[in-house]
CSV table of C-alpha atoms in Angstrom, one decimal:
chain,number,residue,atom,x,y,z
A,67,UNK,CA,0.3,-0.1,0.1
A,68,UNK,CA,1.3,3.3,-1.0
A,69,UNK,CA,1.7,5.4,2.1
A,70,UNK,CA,2.3,9.1,2.4
A,71,UNK,CA,5.0,10.7,4.9
A,72,UNK,CA,5.3,14.2,6.0
A,73,UNK,CA,8.7,15.4,7.3
A,74,UNK,CA,9.8,18.3,9.3
A,75,UNK,CA,13.5,19.3,8.4
A,76,UNK,CA,16.3,21.4,9.9
A,77,UNK,CA,19.4,22.2,7.7
A,78,UNK,CA,22.3,24.4,7.6
A,79,UNK,CA,22.5,25.8,4.2
A,80,UNK,CA,26.1,26.5,3.9
A,81,UNK,CA,27.4,23.4,2.4
A,82,UNK,CA,24.6,22.9,-0.2
A,83,UNK,CA,23.4,24.3,-3.4
A,84,UNK,CA,19.8,24.9,-2.0
A,85,UNK,CA,17.0,22.8,-1.6
A,86,UNK,CA,16.5,21.6,-5.4
A,87,UNK,CA,18.0,18.5,-6.6
A,88,UNK,CA,21.0,19.3,-9.1
A,89,UNK,CA,22.8,17.2,-11.6
A,90,UNK,CA,26.2,17.7,-9.8
A,91,UNK,CA,26.0,19.9,-6.7
A,92,UNK,CA,25.0,18.6,-3.4
A,93,UNK,CA,21.4,19.8,-2.5
A,94,UNK,CA,19.2,19.1,0.6
A,95,UNK,CA,16.4,17.5,-1.7
A,96,UNK,CA,19.3,15.3,-3.1
A,97,UNK,CA,20.8,13.9,0.1
A,98,UNK,CA,17.3,13.3,1.6
A,99,UNK,CA,16.0,11.4,-1.6
A,100,UNK,CA,19.4,9.6,-1.8
A,101,UNK,CA,19.0,8.4,1.8
A,102,UNK,CA,15.3,7.6,1.6
A,103,UNK,CA,15.9,5.5,-1.5
A,104,UNK,CA,18.6,3.6,0.2
A,105,UNK,CA,16.2,2.8,3.1
A,106,UNK,CA,13.3,1.7,0.8
A,107,UNK,CA,15.2,0.2,-2.1
A,108,UNK,CA,13.2,2.3,-4.5
A,109,UNK,CA,13.4,5.7,-6.1
A,110,UNK,CA,11.8,8.3,-3.7
A,111,UNK,CA,10.9,11.7,-4.8
A,112,UNK,CA,10.6,14.4,-2.1
A,113,UNK,CA,8.2,17.5,-2.2
A,114,UNK,CA,9.2,20.3,-0.3
A,115,UNK,CA,6.9,23.4,0.6
A,116,UNK,CA,9.3,25.5,-1.7
A,117,UNK,CA,12.7,25.6,-2.6
A,118,UNK,CA,15.2,27.4,-0.4
A,119,UNK,CA,18.3,29.1,-2.4
A,120,UNK,CA,22.0,28.2,-2.1
A,121,UNK,CA,23.1,29.2,1.5
A,122,UNK,CA,19.5,29.5,2.9
A,123,UNK,CA,19.0,27.6,6.5
A,124,UNK,CA,15.7,26.2,7.7
A,125,UNK,CA,14.5,25.3,11.0
A,126,UNK,CA,11.2,23.9,9.8
A,127,UNK,CA,11.2,22.9,6.0
A,128,UNK,CA,8.3,20.6,5.4
A,129,UNK,CA,8.2,17.9,2.7
A,130,UNK,CA,6.3,14.7,1.9
A,131,UNK,CA,7.1,11.6,0.1
A,132,UNK,CA,4.9,8.6,-0.9
A,133,UNK,CA,6.2,5.3,-1.0
A,134,UNK,CA,4.9,1.5,-0.7
A,135,UNK,CA,6.9,0.5,2.4
A,136,UNK,CA,6.4,-1.2,6.0
A,137,UNK,CA,8.9,1.3,7.6
A,138,UNK,CA,7.3,3.3,10.4
A,139,UNK,CA,7.4,7.1,10.5
A,140,UNK,CA,9.9,6.8,13.7
A,141,UNK,CA,11.9,4.4,11.5
A,142,UNK,CA,12.4,6.9,8.7
A,143,UNK,CA,13.1,9.6,11.0
A,144,UNK,CA,16.0,7.8,12.9
A,145,UNK,CA,17.1,6.1,9.7
A,146,UNK,CA,17.5,9.2,7.4
A,147,UNK,CA,19.3,11.0,10.4
A,148,UNK,CA,21.6,8.1,10.6
A,149,UNK,CA,22.0,8.4,7.0
A,150,UNK,CA,22.3,11.9,6.6
A,151,UNK,CA,25.2,14.3,7.3
A,152,UNK,CA,24.7,16.2,10.6
A,153,UNK,CA,23.9,19.3,9.0
A,154,UNK,CA,20.6,18.1,8.0
A,155,UNK,CA,18.3,16.9,10.8
A,156,UNK,CA,14.8,15.3,10.3
A,157,UNK,CA,13.1,16.6,13.3
A,158,UNK,CA,9.7,14.7,12.9
A,159,UNK,CA,8.3,12.2,10.5
A,160,UNK,CA,4.3,11.5,10.4
A,161,UNK,CA,2.2,9.3,8.3
A,162,UNK,CA,-0.3,11.6,6.6
A,163,UNK,CA,-3.5,11.5,4.4
A,164,UNK,CA,-3.0,10.5,1.0
A,165,UNK,CA,-4.1,13.9,-0.3
A,166,UNK,CA,-1.3,15.9,1.9
A,167,UNK,CA,0.8,17.9,-0.5
A,168,UNK,CA,3.7,19.7,1.1
A,169,UNK,CA,3.5,22.6,-1.5
A,170,UNK,CA,-0.2,22.9,-2.5
A,171,UNK,CA,-1.4,22.5,0.9
A,172,UNK,CA,0.6,25.3,2.4
A,173,UNK,CA,-1.4,28.0,4.2
A,174,UNK,CA,1.5,30.2,5.3
A,175,UNK,CA,5.2,30.3,5.6
A,176,UNK,CA,7.5,32.1,8.3
A,177,UNK,CA,10.9,33.3,7.3
A,178,UNK,CA,13.6,35.1,9.6
A,179,UNK,CA,16.3,37.2,8.5
A,180,UNK,CA,19.2,37.8,11.1
A,181,UNK,CA,21.3,41.1,10.9
A,182,UNK,CA,24.0,41.9,12.9
A,183,UNK,CA,24.1,45.7,13.4
A,184,UNK,CA,27.2,46.8,14.9
A,185,UNK,CA,30.8,47.8,14.0
A,186,UNK,CA,32.5,44.7,15.0
A,187,UNK,CA,31.7,41.5,13.1
A,188,UNK,CA,31.4,38.2,14.9
A,189,UNK,CA,33.5,35.0,14.1
A,190,UNK,CA,30.9,32.7,16.0
A,191,UNK,CA,27.5,32.5,14.1
A,192,UNK,CA,29.0,34.6,11.3
A,193,UNK,CA,27.4,32.0,9.0
A,194,UNK,CA,24.0,32.7,10.2
A,195,UNK,CA,23.7,36.5,9.8
A,196,UNK,CA,24.2,39.6,7.7
A,197,UNK,CA,26.7,41.9,9.3
A,198,UNK,CA,25.5,45.5,8.5
A,199,UNK,CA,28.3,47.8,10.2
A,200,UNK,CA,26.5,51.3,10.0
A,201,UNK,CA,23.7,52.0,12.3
A,202,UNK,CA,20.3,51.1,11.4
A,203,UNK,CA,17.4,53.3,11.9
A,204,UNK,CA,14.7,50.7,13.0
A,205,UNK,CA,11.8,53.2,13.3
A,206,UNK,CA,12.1,54.1,9.5
A,207,UNK,CA,12.4,50.6,8.8
A,208,UNK,CA,9.2,49.7,10.3
A,209,UNK,CA,7.5,52.5,8.7
A,210,UNK,CA,8.5,51.0,5.6
A,211,UNK,CA,7.4,47.4,6.6
A,212,UNK,CA,3.7,48.7,7.2
A,213,UNK,CA,3.5,49.0,3.3
A,214,UNK,CA,4.0,45.5,2.6
A,215,UNK,CA,1.3,43.9,5.1
A,216,UNK,CA,-1.6,42.7,3.2
A,217,UNK,CA,-2.2,41.5,-0.3
A,218,UNK,CA,0.3,43.3,-2.9
A,219,UNK,CA,1.9,42.7,-6.2
A,220,UNK,CA,5.4,41.9,-5.1
A,221,UNK,CA,7.1,41.9,-8.7
A,222,UNK,CA,9.4,44.7,-7.6
A,223,UNK,CA,11.0,42.1,-4.9
A,224,UNK,CA,10.9,39.2,-7.4
A,225,UNK,CA,14.0,37.8,-8.8
A,226,UNK,CA,14.2,38.6,-12.5
A,227,UNK,CA,15.6,35.5,-13.5
A,228,UNK,CA,12.6,33.4,-12.5
A,229,UNK,CA,9.2,35.0,-13.2
A,230,UNK,CA,6.1,33.7,-11.8
A,231,UNK,CA,2.7,34.1,-13.8
A,232,UNK,CA,0.9,35.4,-10.6
A,233,UNK,CA,2.9,37.8,-8.5
A,234,UNK,CA,0.4,38.8,-5.8
A,235,UNK,CA,1.1,37.5,-2.3
A,236,UNK,CA,-0.5,38.2,1.0
A,237,UNK,CA,2.0,39.2,3.9
A,238,UNK,CA,0.0,38.5,7.2
A,239,UNK,CA,2.6,39.4,9.8
A,240,UNK,CA,6.1,41.4,9.5
A,241,UNK,CA,8.1,42.5,12.3
A,242,UNK,CA,11.5,43.8,13.2
A,243,UNK,CA,12.8,42.9,16.5
A,244,UNK,CA,16.0,44.2,18.2
A,245,UNK,CA,18.0,42.0,20.4
A,246,UNK,CA,21.1,42.5,22.7
A,247,UNK,CA,24.6,43.1,21.1
A,248,UNK,CA,23.0,44.6,17.9
A,249,UNK,CA,21.2,41.5,17.0
A,250,UNK,CA,18.2,42.4,14.8
A,251,UNK,CA,15.5,39.9,13.6
A,252,UNK,CA,13.4,40.5,10.8
A,253,UNK,CA,10.5,38.1,10.6
A,254,UNK,CA,7.9,37.9,7.9
A,255,UNK,CA,4.8,35.4,7.4
A,256,UNK,CA,3.0,35.2,4.0
A,257,UNK,CA,0.8,32.8,2.0
A,258,UNK,CA,3.8,32.5,-0.4
A,259,UNK,CA,7.0,34.1,-1.5
A,260,UNK,CA,8.5,34.8,-4.8
A,261,UNK,CA,11.9,33.8,-5.6
A,262,UNK,CA,14.6,35.8,-3.6
A,263,UNK,CA,11.4,38.1,-2.2
A,264,UNK,CA,12.6,37.8,1.5
A,265,UNK,CA,15.9,38.6,0.6
A,266,UNK,CA,15.0,41.7,-1.7
A,267,UNK,CA,12.7,42.9,0.7
A,268,UNK,CA,15.4,42.8,3.4
A,269,UNK,CA,18.1,44.4,1.0
A,270,UNK,CA,15.9,47.5,0.4
A,271,UNK,CA,14.9,47.6,3.9
A,272,UNK,CA,18.4,48.1,5.1
A,273,UNK,CA,18.9,50.6,2.6
A,274,UNK,CA,15.8,52.5,4.5
A,275,UNK,CA,17.5,51.9,7.8
A,276,UNK,CA,20.8,53.5,6.4
A,277,UNK,CA,18.8,56.6,5.2
A,278,UNK,CA,19.4,56.0,1.3
A,279,UNK,CA,15.7,55.3,0.8
A,280,UNK,CA,12.8,56.8,2.9
A,281,UNK,CA,9.7,55.0,3.8
A,282,UNK,CA,7.9,56.6,1.4
A,283,UNK,CA,10.2,55.7,-1.5
A,284,UNK,CA,10.2,52.0,-0.2
A,285,UNK,CA,6.2,52.2,-0.9
A,286,UNK,CA,6.9,53.5,-4.4
A,287,UNK,CA,9.5,50.9,-5.3
A,288,UNK,CA,6.6,48.2,-4.3
A,289,UNK,CA,4.3,50.0,-6.2
A,290,UNK,CA,6.6,50.3,-9.2
A,291,UNK,CA,6.7,46.5,-9.9
A,292,UNK,CA,10.1,47.1,-11.2
A,293,UNK,CA,12.9,44.9,-9.6
A,294,UNK,CA,15.5,47.5,-10.8
A,295,UNK,CA,14.2,50.1,-8.5
A,296,UNK,CA,14.7,47.8,-5.3
A,297,UNK,CA,18.2,47.4,-3.7
A,298,UNK,CA,20.6,44.6,-4.1
A,299,UNK,CA,19.6,41.2,-2.7
A,300,UNK,CA,20.5,40.6,0.9
A,301,UNK,CA,22.9,37.7,1.5
A,302,UNK,CA,21.8,34.1,1.9
A,303,UNK,CA,23.3,33.2,5.0
A,304,UNK,CA,21.0,35.3,7.3
A,305,UNK,CA,17.8,33.7,6.1
A,306,UNK,CA,16.0,31.0,7.8
A,307,UNK,CA,12.6,29.1,6.8
A,308,UNK,CA,11.1,29.0,10.2
A,309,UNK,CA,7.7,27.2,9.8
A,310,UNK,CA,5.4,26.3,7.2
A,311,UNK,CA,1.9,26.0,8.2
A,312,UNK,CA,-0.9,23.9,6.7
B,45,UNK,CA,60.4,52.6,20.2
B,46,UNK,CA,59.1,49.1,21.0
B,47,UNK,CA,55.4,49.3,21.9
B,48,UNK,CA,53.2,46.4,23.5
B,49,UNK,CA,49.9,45.8,22.0
B,50,UNK,CA,46.9,43.6,23.6
B,51,UNK,CA,44.6,42.0,21.5
B,52,UNK,CA,41.1,40.5,22.5
B,53,UNK,CA,40.2,37.9,19.9
B,54,UNK,CA,37.2,35.9,18.7
B,55,UNK,CA,37.4,32.8,16.7
B,56,UNK,CA,35.4,29.8,15.4
B,57,UNK,CA,38.0,27.1,15.8
B,58,UNK,CA,36.3,24.6,13.3
B,59,UNK,CA,38.8,25.2,10.6
B,60,UNK,CA,41.9,25.7,12.6
B,61,UNK,CA,44.5,23.3,14.2
B,62,UNK,CA,44.0,25.1,17.5
B,63,UNK,CA,45.7,28.3,18.6
B,64,UNK,CA,49.3,27.3,18.4
B,65,UNK,CA,51.6,28.1,15.2
B,66,UNK,CA,52.1,24.8,13.2
B,67,UNK,CA,54.7,24.1,10.5
B,68,UNK,CA,51.7,22.9,8.0
B,69,UNK,CA,48.3,22.9,9.6
B,70,UNK,CA,46.5,26.4,9.8
B,71,UNK,CA,46.4,27.8,13.3
B,72,UNK,CA,44.9,31.0,14.9
B,73,UNK,CA,48.2,32.0,16.1
B,74,UNK,CA,49.9,31.5,12.6
B,75,UNK,CA,47.1,33.6,10.9
B,76,UNK,CA,47.1,36.5,13.2
B,77,UNK,CA,51.1,36.5,13.0
B,78,UNK,CA,51.0,36.3,9.3
B,79,UNK,CA,48.7,39.4,9.2
B,80,UNK,CA,50.5,41.3,11.7
B,81,UNK,CA,53.9,40.7,9.9
B,82,UNK,CA,52.3,41.7,6.6
B,83,UNK,CA,51.1,44.9,8.2
B,84,UNK,CA,54.4,45.8,9.9
B,85,UNK,CA,56.9,44.3,7.6
B,86,UNK,CA,58.8,42.7,10.1
B,87,UNK,CA,58.5,39.3,11.7
B,88,UNK,CA,55.7,39.4,14.8
B,89,UNK,CA,55.5,36.7,17.5
B,90,UNK,CA,52.2,36.8,19.3
B,91,UNK,CA,51.7,35.4,22.9
B,92,UNK,CA,48.2,34.1,24.0
B,93,UNK,CA,46.9,33.7,27.5
B,94,UNK,CA,47.3,30.2,26.6
B,95,UNK,CA,46.8,27.7,24.0
B,96,UNK,CA,43.2,26.4,22.8
B,97,UNK,CA,43.1,22.9,21.0
B,98,UNK,CA,42.0,22.1,17.8
B,99,UNK,CA,38.4,22.8,17.1
B,100,UNK,CA,38.0,24.9,20.3
B,101,UNK,CA,36.4,28.5,19.9
B,102,UNK,CA,37.0,31.5,21.8
B,103,UNK,CA,34.9,34.8,22.4
B,104,UNK,CA,37.8,36.4,24.4
B,105,UNK,CA,41.2,34.9,23.8
B,106,UNK,CA,43.8,37.6,24.9
B,107,UNK,CA,47.3,38.1,23.4
B,108,UNK,CA,50.1,40.5,23.1
B,109,UNK,CA,52.7,41.4,20.8
B,110,UNK,CA,55.7,43.9,20.6
B,111,UNK,CA,56.7,45.8,17.7
B,112,UNK,CA,58.3,49.1,16.8
B,113,UNK,CA,55.5,50.7,14.8
B,114,UNK,CA,53.7,53.9,14.2
B,115,UNK,CA,50.3,51.9,13.6
B,116,UNK,CA,47.9,52.9,16.0
B,117,UNK,CA,46.2,50.1,18.1
B,118,UNK,CA,42.9,51.1,16.1
B,119,UNK,CA,44.9,50.6,12.9
B,120,UNK,CA,45.9,47.1,13.9
B,121,UNK,CA,42.3,46.2,14.9
B,122,UNK,CA,41.1,47.3,11.6
B,123,UNK,CA,43.9,46.3,9.7
B,124,UNK,CA,44.2,42.5,11.0
B,125,UNK,CA,40.3,42.3,10.6
B,126,UNK,CA,40.9,43.1,6.8
B,127,UNK,CA,43.6,40.5,6.5
B,128,UNK,CA,42.2,37.8,8.6
B,129,UNK,CA,39.7,35.3,7.3
B,130,UNK,CA,36.1,36.1,9.0
B,131,UNK,CA,36.4,33.3,11.4
B,132,UNK,CA,39.0,35.3,13.3
B,133,UNK,CA,38.0,38.6,14.6
B,134,UNK,CA,40.0,41.4,16.6
B,135,UNK,CA,37.5,42.6,18.9
B,136,UNK,CA,40.0,44.9,20.6
B,137,UNK,CA,43.5,46.4,20.4
B,138,UNK,CA,44.9,48.5,22.9
B,139,UNK,CA,48.5,49.6,23.8
B,140,UNK,CA,49.6,48.4,27.2
B,141,UNK,CA,52.6,48.8,29.5
B,142,UNK,CA,55.6,47.2,28.4
B,143,UNK,CA,55.6,44.7,31.4
B,144,UNK,CA,52.2,43.2,30.0
B,145,UNK,CA,52.2,39.7,29.1
B,146,UNK,CA,49.3,37.7,28.0
B,147,UNK,CA,50.2,34.6,29.6
B,148,UNK,CA,52.2,35.5,32.8
B,149,UNK,CA,50.0,38.0,34.2
B,150,UNK,CA,46.7,36.1,34.0
B,151,UNK,CA,44.7,36.2,37.1
B,152,UNK,CA,41.8,33.9,35.9
B,153,UNK,CA,40.1,32.4,32.9
B,154,UNK,CA,36.6,31.6,32.2
B,155,UNK,CA,35.8,28.6,29.7
B,156,UNK,CA,32.0,27.7,28.8
B,157,UNK,CA,31.0,24.2,27.7
B,158,UNK,CA,27.6,24.0,25.5
B,159,UNK,CA,25.9,20.7,25.9
B,160,UNK,CA,22.6,19.9,23.9
B,161,UNK,CA,20.8,17.5,25.9
B,162,UNK,CA,17.9,16.2,24.2
B,163,UNK,CA,16.8,13.1,21.9
B,164,UNK,CA,17.0,15.3,18.6
B,165,UNK,CA,20.1,16.8,17.4
B,166,UNK,CA,20.3,20.4,15.8
B,167,UNK,CA,21.8,21.1,12.5
B,168,UNK,CA,21.9,24.9,13.2
B,169,UNK,CA,24.8,25.2,15.8
B,170,UNK,CA,26.1,21.7,15.7
B,171,UNK,CA,29.5,23.1,15.4
B,172,UNK,CA,29.2,24.9,18.8
B,173,UNK,CA,27.9,22.1,21.1
B,174,UNK,CA,28.2,18.5,22.3
B,175,UNK,CA,25.0,16.5,21.6
B,176,UNK,CA,24.1,14.2,24.6
B,177,UNK,CA,21.0,12.5,23.7
B,178,UNK,CA,20.1,10.7,27.0
B,179,UNK,CA,18.7,12.7,29.8
B,180,UNK,CA,21.2,14.3,32.2
B,181,UNK,CA,20.6,14.4,35.9
B,182,UNK,CA,21.7,17.9,36.6
B,183,UNK,CA,21.4,17.9,40.4
B,184,UNK,CA,23.7,15.1,40.4
B,185,UNK,CA,26.6,16.9,38.3
B,186,UNK,CA,26.0,19.8,40.5
B,187,UNK,CA,26.8,17.7,43.6
B,188,UNK,CA,29.8,16.6,41.7
B,189,UNK,CA,30.8,20.2,40.6
B,190,UNK,CA,31.1,21.1,44.3
B,191,UNK,CA,34.0,19.0,44.7
B,192,UNK,CA,36.3,20.7,42.3
B,193,UNK,CA,35.7,24.3,43.7
B,194,UNK,CA,38.8,25.8,45.4
B,195,UNK,CA,42.4,24.7,45.0
B,196,UNK,CA,43.1,21.0,44.0
B,197,UNK,CA,45.4,19.0,42.2
B,198,UNK,CA,43.9,18.1,38.9
B,199,UNK,CA,46.3,15.6,37.6
B,200,UNK,CA,43.5,12.9,37.1
B,201,UNK,CA,41.8,15.6,34.4
B,202,UNK,CA,45.1,16.3,32.7
B,203,UNK,CA,45.9,15.0,29.4
B,204,UNK,CA,48.6,12.3,29.8
B,205,UNK,CA,50.6,13.6,26.7
B,206,UNK,CA,51.5,16.8,28.1
B,207,UNK,CA,52.2,16.9,31.8
B,208,UNK,CA,52.9,20.2,33.8
B,209,UNK,CA,55.5,19.9,36.7
B,210,UNK,CA,52.7,21.5,38.7
B,211,UNK,CA,49.1,20.3,38.4
B,212,UNK,CA,47.6,22.3,41.2
B,213,UNK,CA,44.8,24.9,40.2
B,214,UNK,CA,42.0,26.7,41.7
B,215,UNK,CA,38.7,26.8,40.6
B,216,UNK,CA,36.8,30.0,41.8
B,217,UNK,CA,33.5,29.3,40.2
B,218,UNK,CA,31.8,26.5,38.4
B,219,UNK,CA,28.2,26.3,37.6
B,220,UNK,CA,25.7,24.2,35.4
B,221,UNK,CA,23.0,26.4,33.9
B,222,UNK,CA,19.9,25.0,31.9
B,223,UNK,CA,18.4,26.9,29.3
B,224,UNK,CA,15.4,26.3,27.0
B,225,UNK,CA,15.3,23.3,24.6
B,226,UNK,CA,17.7,21.2,26.3
B,227,UNK,CA,20.7,23.7,26.2
B,228,UNK,CA,22.9,23.3,29.3
B,229,UNK,CA,26.1,25.7,29.8
B,230,UNK,CA,28.7,24.5,32.0
B,231,UNK,CA,31.0,27.4,33.0
B,232,UNK,CA,34.3,27.3,34.9
B,233,UNK,CA,36.5,30.1,36.1
B,234,UNK,CA,40.0,29.2,37.4
B,235,UNK,CA,43.5,30.6,37.8
B,236,UNK,CA,44.6,28.3,35.1
B,237,UNK,CA,43.9,25.2,33.3
B,238,UNK,CA,45.8,22.0,32.4
B,239,UNK,CA,45.8,20.6,29.0
B,240,UNK,CA,42.3,19.1,28.2
B,241,UNK,CA,41.3,19.9,31.7
B,242,UNK,CA,38.0,21.4,30.9
B,243,UNK,CA,37.0,18.9,28.4
B,244,UNK,CA,38.1,15.9,30.7
B,245,UNK,CA,36.0,17.4,33.6
B,246,UNK,CA,33.1,17.8,31.3
B,247,UNK,CA,33.2,14.2,29.9
B,248,UNK,CA,33.4,12.8,33.5
B,249,UNK,CA,30.7,15.2,34.7
B,250,UNK,CA,28.4,13.9,32.0
B,251,UNK,CA,29.0,10.5,32.8
B,252,UNK,CA,27.8,11.6,36.5
B,253,UNK,CA,24.7,13.1,34.6
B,254,UNK,CA,24.2,9.9,32.9
B,255,UNK,CA,24.2,8.0,36.3
B,256,UNK,CA,27.4,6.0,35.3
B,257,UNK,CA,29.4,7.7,38.2
B,258,UNK,CA,28.0,8.9,41.4
B,259,UNK,CA,29.0,12.6,42.6
B,260,UNK,CA,31.2,10.7,45.4
B,261,UNK,CA,33.1,8.5,42.7
B,262,UNK,CA,33.8,11.7,40.7
B,263,UNK,CA,35.5,13.1,43.9
B,264,UNK,CA,37.4,9.9,44.1
B,265,UNK,CA,38.4,10.2,40.6
B,266,UNK,CA,39.8,13.8,41.3
B,267,UNK,CA,41.5,12.5,44.4
B,268,UNK,CA,43.1,9.5,42.4
B,269,UNK,CA,45.2,12.0,40.4
B,270,UNK,CA,45.0,9.1,37.8
B,271,UNK,CA,43.9,10.1,34.2
B,272,UNK,CA,42.8,6.5,33.5
B,273,UNK,CA,39.9,6.8,36.2
B,274,UNK,CA,38.3,9.9,34.7
B,275,UNK,CA,36.0,9.6,31.5
B,276,UNK,CA,36.6,10.2,27.9
B,277,UNK,CA,37.6,13.9,27.0
B,278,UNK,CA,34.3,15.7,25.7
B,279,UNK,CA,34.6,16.7,22.2
B,280,UNK,CA,36.3,20.3,21.2
B,281,UNK,CA,33.5,21.8,19.5
B,282,UNK,CA,31.5,22.6,22.7
B,283,UNK,CA,34.2,24.6,24.2
B,284,UNK,CA,34.7,28.3,24.6
B,285,UNK,CA,37.3,30.6,26.1
B,286,UNK,CA,35.0,33.1,27.2
B,287,UNK,CA,37.2,35.6,28.9
B,288,UNK,CA,40.9,36.3,30.4
B,289,UNK,CA,41.1,38.2,33.5
B,290,UNK,CA,44.3,40.4,34.4
């Protein structure tokens, strides 16, 4: 009998060419499929909630795969963790209804972007954040963030190389929280994200924080639907896929 | 005029063969000496508060070097950070009295050891902690820790390969703090440490937490002065040199 398994996956993206299976480069999907195929002696295809790009991390990427097997969910969880390198961890495996689809059934996704905002960089955790040396004006950034809440066409923040037919997404929540020692966390929840969308929003928000762009101008960029008006893409290592809701 | 410079250094030890300069392998000392020599056009020797072993990290390693130069302390700080890879950060550089010596003048050092105590490993931050799957009994570990406070001969916790003439050290503070999600921090301050001492104490403490050794037996091991009676050395990646006091 074909069974459907749901995985919750944490990974450190540093060593991978993103989620998606590649011909030669190592990818998260490729590594998990290889391990699951080895466990089941059959080719396994894993579907994630969406791709993450090269160098991006996840606490709660969610995926599913179908398979005719007697292996239990707990058997998959511990077996995959044994086979995978320690920068990919299967946090949970559950058997789910046949119609569960990790991408089509997504209600919302939460991403987090870590910024270190101080003069001095960090050696420890440098691979999990973007170091921005100049002092950011968080109030201006928060004023800009208000403009993206709700449904909007986010074409201005989409990577030009991979256009989607529909570029309207709904942002449910977005917040900027300041922690000790210059650590700033930008968190954003939406029904979906275009390619590079969080990193393009973050890059443009940081330019607001640096005073290069006003919050009003940030809104004009959003409304322009023109990628060329937005700022450079923030680097991948600060970005985490935190949670996928169904 | 020969001037004396004090450095406070943060590093991620993952990619290095420890602090000490090596003939072929990359070391923290070797990298900083190379950078400082390049800046000053003269061979520079850097003295640290003590070595850290391969894979051990530091938030506040302290070192000094002497040099006839017109470069300012701030010039060294920013110049060295430009030349060094981003897993070594010079947090501070100050000009100090000629008689300041980073090793001889140490009053105390603080080390921290991070344990992740839960069934599930972490992908993010795995390189900064020791994953111990079975539940640790922290009260037993705390009862054991009481035996090491004060001056003791720590020969039982010294690496057998590198004996010191005097093996008595004084522990000023030692604590075990439990944080959320199974994160346990063992912190220890002493006037000095023998080679592998923190990792050997940690390895033996974890065996107390696992119920393999009683707190009373832990004390007997300490008093035995016999390394063979103590447990295996805890892995390096959980260990951080936090601060050196003068």
